[in-house]
XYZ file of C-alpha atoms in Angstrom:
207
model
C 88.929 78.126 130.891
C 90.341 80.903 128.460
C 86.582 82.214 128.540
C 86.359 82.232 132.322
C 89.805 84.119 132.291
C 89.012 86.822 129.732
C 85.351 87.477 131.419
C 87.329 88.178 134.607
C 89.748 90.115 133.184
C 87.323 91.970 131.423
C 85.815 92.703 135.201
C 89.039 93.101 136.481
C 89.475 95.733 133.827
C 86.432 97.104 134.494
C 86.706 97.648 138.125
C 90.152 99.600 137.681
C 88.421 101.915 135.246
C 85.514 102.574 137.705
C 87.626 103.087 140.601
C 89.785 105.701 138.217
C 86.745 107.490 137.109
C 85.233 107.759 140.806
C 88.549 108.618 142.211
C 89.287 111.904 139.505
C 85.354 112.918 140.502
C 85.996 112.839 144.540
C 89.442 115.219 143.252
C 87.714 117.166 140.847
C 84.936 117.835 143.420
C 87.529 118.516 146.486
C 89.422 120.879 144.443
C 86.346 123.071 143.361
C 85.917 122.851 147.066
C 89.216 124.419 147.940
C 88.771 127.090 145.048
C 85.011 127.947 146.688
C 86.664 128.541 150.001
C 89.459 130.623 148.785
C 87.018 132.897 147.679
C 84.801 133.368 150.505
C 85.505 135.456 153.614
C 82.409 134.606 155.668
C 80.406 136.885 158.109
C 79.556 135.181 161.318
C 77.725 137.153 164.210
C 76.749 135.459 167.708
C 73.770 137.044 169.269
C 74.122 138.009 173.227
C 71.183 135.720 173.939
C 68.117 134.365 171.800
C 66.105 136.830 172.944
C 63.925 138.677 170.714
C 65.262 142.119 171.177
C 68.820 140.802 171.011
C 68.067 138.838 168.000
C 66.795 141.889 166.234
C 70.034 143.812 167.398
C 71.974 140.731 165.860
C 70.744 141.624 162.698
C 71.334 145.280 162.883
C 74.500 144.923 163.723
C 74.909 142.467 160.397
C 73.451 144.946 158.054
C 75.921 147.414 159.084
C 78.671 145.395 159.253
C 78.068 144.163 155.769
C 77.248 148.030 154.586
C 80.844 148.836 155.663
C 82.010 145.691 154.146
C 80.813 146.781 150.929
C 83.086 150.101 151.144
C 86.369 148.639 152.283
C 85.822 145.562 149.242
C 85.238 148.629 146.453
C 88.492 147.632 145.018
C 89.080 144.587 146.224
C 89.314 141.346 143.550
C 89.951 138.784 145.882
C 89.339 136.807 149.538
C 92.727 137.402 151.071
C 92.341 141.288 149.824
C 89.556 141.235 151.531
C 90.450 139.767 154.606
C 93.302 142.016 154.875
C 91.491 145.532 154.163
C 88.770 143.679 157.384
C 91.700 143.409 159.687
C 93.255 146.584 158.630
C 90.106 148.058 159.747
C 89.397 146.049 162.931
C 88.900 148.859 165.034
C 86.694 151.019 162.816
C 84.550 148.357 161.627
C 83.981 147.331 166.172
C 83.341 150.671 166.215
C 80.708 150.847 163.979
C 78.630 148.130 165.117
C 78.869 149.097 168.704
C 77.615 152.189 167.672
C 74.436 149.792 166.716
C 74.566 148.414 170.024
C 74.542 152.017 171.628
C 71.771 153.482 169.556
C 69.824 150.721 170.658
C 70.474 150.907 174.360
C 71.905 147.607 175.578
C 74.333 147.367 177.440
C 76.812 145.167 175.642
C 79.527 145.569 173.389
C 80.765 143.792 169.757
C 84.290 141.793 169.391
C 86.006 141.821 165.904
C 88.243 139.265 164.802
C 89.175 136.753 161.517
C 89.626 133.738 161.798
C 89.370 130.102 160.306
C 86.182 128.280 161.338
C 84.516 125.151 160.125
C 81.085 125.859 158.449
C 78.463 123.371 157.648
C 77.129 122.989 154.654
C 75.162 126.335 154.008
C 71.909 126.676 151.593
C 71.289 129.869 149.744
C 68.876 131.415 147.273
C 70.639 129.925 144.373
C 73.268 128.456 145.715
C 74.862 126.114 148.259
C 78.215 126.400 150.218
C 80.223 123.432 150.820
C 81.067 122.145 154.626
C 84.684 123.050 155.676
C 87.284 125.551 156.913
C 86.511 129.315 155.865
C 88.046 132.668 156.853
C 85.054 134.160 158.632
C 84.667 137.856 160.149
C 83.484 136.922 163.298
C 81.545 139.571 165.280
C 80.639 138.129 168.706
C 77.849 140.444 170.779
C 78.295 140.485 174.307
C 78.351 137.515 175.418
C 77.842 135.637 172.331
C 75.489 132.813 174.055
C 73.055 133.305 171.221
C 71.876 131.551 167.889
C 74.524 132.490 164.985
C 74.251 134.416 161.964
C 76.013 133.075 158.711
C 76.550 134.595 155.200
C 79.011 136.009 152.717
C 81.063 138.980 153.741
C 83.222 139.200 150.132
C 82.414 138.847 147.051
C 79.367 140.262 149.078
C 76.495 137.668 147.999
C 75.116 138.974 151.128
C 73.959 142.540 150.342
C 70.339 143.638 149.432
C 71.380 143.967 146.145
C 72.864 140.324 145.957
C 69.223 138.405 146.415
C 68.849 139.296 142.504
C 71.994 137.758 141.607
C 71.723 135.042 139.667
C 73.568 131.924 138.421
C 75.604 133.593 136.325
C 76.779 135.801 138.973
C 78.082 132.801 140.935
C 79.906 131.542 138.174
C 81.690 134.998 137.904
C 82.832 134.527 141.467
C 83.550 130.611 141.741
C 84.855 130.066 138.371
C 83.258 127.100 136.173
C 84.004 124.205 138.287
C 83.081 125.804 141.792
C 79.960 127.482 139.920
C 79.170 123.889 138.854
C 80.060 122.760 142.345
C 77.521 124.825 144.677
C 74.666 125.028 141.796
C 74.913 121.432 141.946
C 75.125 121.450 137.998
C 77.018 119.386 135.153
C 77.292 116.138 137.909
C 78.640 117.944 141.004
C 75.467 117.197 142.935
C 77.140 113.912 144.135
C 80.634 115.610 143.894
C 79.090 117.924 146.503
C 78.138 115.479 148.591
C 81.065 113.711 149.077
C 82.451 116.852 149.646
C 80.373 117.555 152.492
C 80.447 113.940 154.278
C 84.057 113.258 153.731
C 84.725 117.475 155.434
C 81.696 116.060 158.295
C 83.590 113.150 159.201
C 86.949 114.998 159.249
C 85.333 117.697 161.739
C 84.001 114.812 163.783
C 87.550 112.980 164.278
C 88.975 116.149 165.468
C 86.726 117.513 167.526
């Protein structure tokens, strides 16, 4: 009987230290989350319509969206700095990408505005986003009834210049958990994907 007891405890024991181990992984891996998000101010552009020509004048309108981007972020160190100096400059920044829209003849126009929008889980050169709630520049063209456009307004991963950045470059932006966390390195791979489910099924209830 004492035998039987202390192999159970043992279990018992055993199952407690699991359950704390998985437990401070699911936090560690929601809180490089949050710190991922508070550093991103996504770009998201709706197309008029999938056509071809107003696909191409989606992405047009993105390069020069994120070419003015890069000016107002010069001296910018952070997300919310960056989200401020975008709404600060809500007007100028329409202006320029309607001026796309005009070169290009159609007969639409672009609508500015920030705001917090779920995200899926986003794949990138050398790095993934996490699913959740971001503060995203949303430019909507005409009517917007076309396939989106996703990226990273600030820090601005986005840029031509940004496709050479490399891991290290993430980890200056995301700090060494969230550079672990969307590399997928030092164990976060599963972190990551608990992430994303658990932010799915959240998204799912509420919608």
């Amino acid at each position: 009987m004492r035998t039987y007891l202390i192999k159970h405890q043992n279990l018992f024991y055993s199952l407690i230290l699991l359950f704390a181990l998985l437990t401070a992984a699911v936090c560690d891996g929601f809180l490089a989350a949050d710190s991922v998000r508070d550093e991103c101010l996504r770009l998201h552009i709706k197309a008029a319509s999938d056509s071809e020509e107003d696909q191409r004048i989606k992405l047009l309108v993105r390069d020069a969206v994120l070419s003015a981007g890069a000016e107002y972020f010069a001296d910018n160190t952070d997300a919310d700095a960056a989200a401020r100096k975008i709404y600060e400059n809500k007007a100028e920044i329409e202006s320029i990408a309607n001026a796309v829209l005009i070169e290009n003849g159609v007969p639409y126009k672009a609508a500015l505005s920030l705001e917090e929008e779920y995200f899926e889980t986003r794949e990138y050169e050398n790095f993934r986003l996490p699913a959740g709630k971001y503060t995203a520049c949303k430019v909507v063209l005409g009517e917007g009834e076309g396939k989106n456009w996703w990226c990273i307004m600030f820090p601005p991963l986005c840029l031509p210049a940004a496709t050479e950045k490399t891991d290290d470059s993430v980890y200056a932006v995301f700090g060494e958990n969230g550079g672990d966390l969307v590399t997928e390195k030092g164990g976060y791979k599963i972190k990551f994907r608990i992430v994303e489910i658990v932010e799915e099924i959240i998204e799912a209830i509420k919608n």
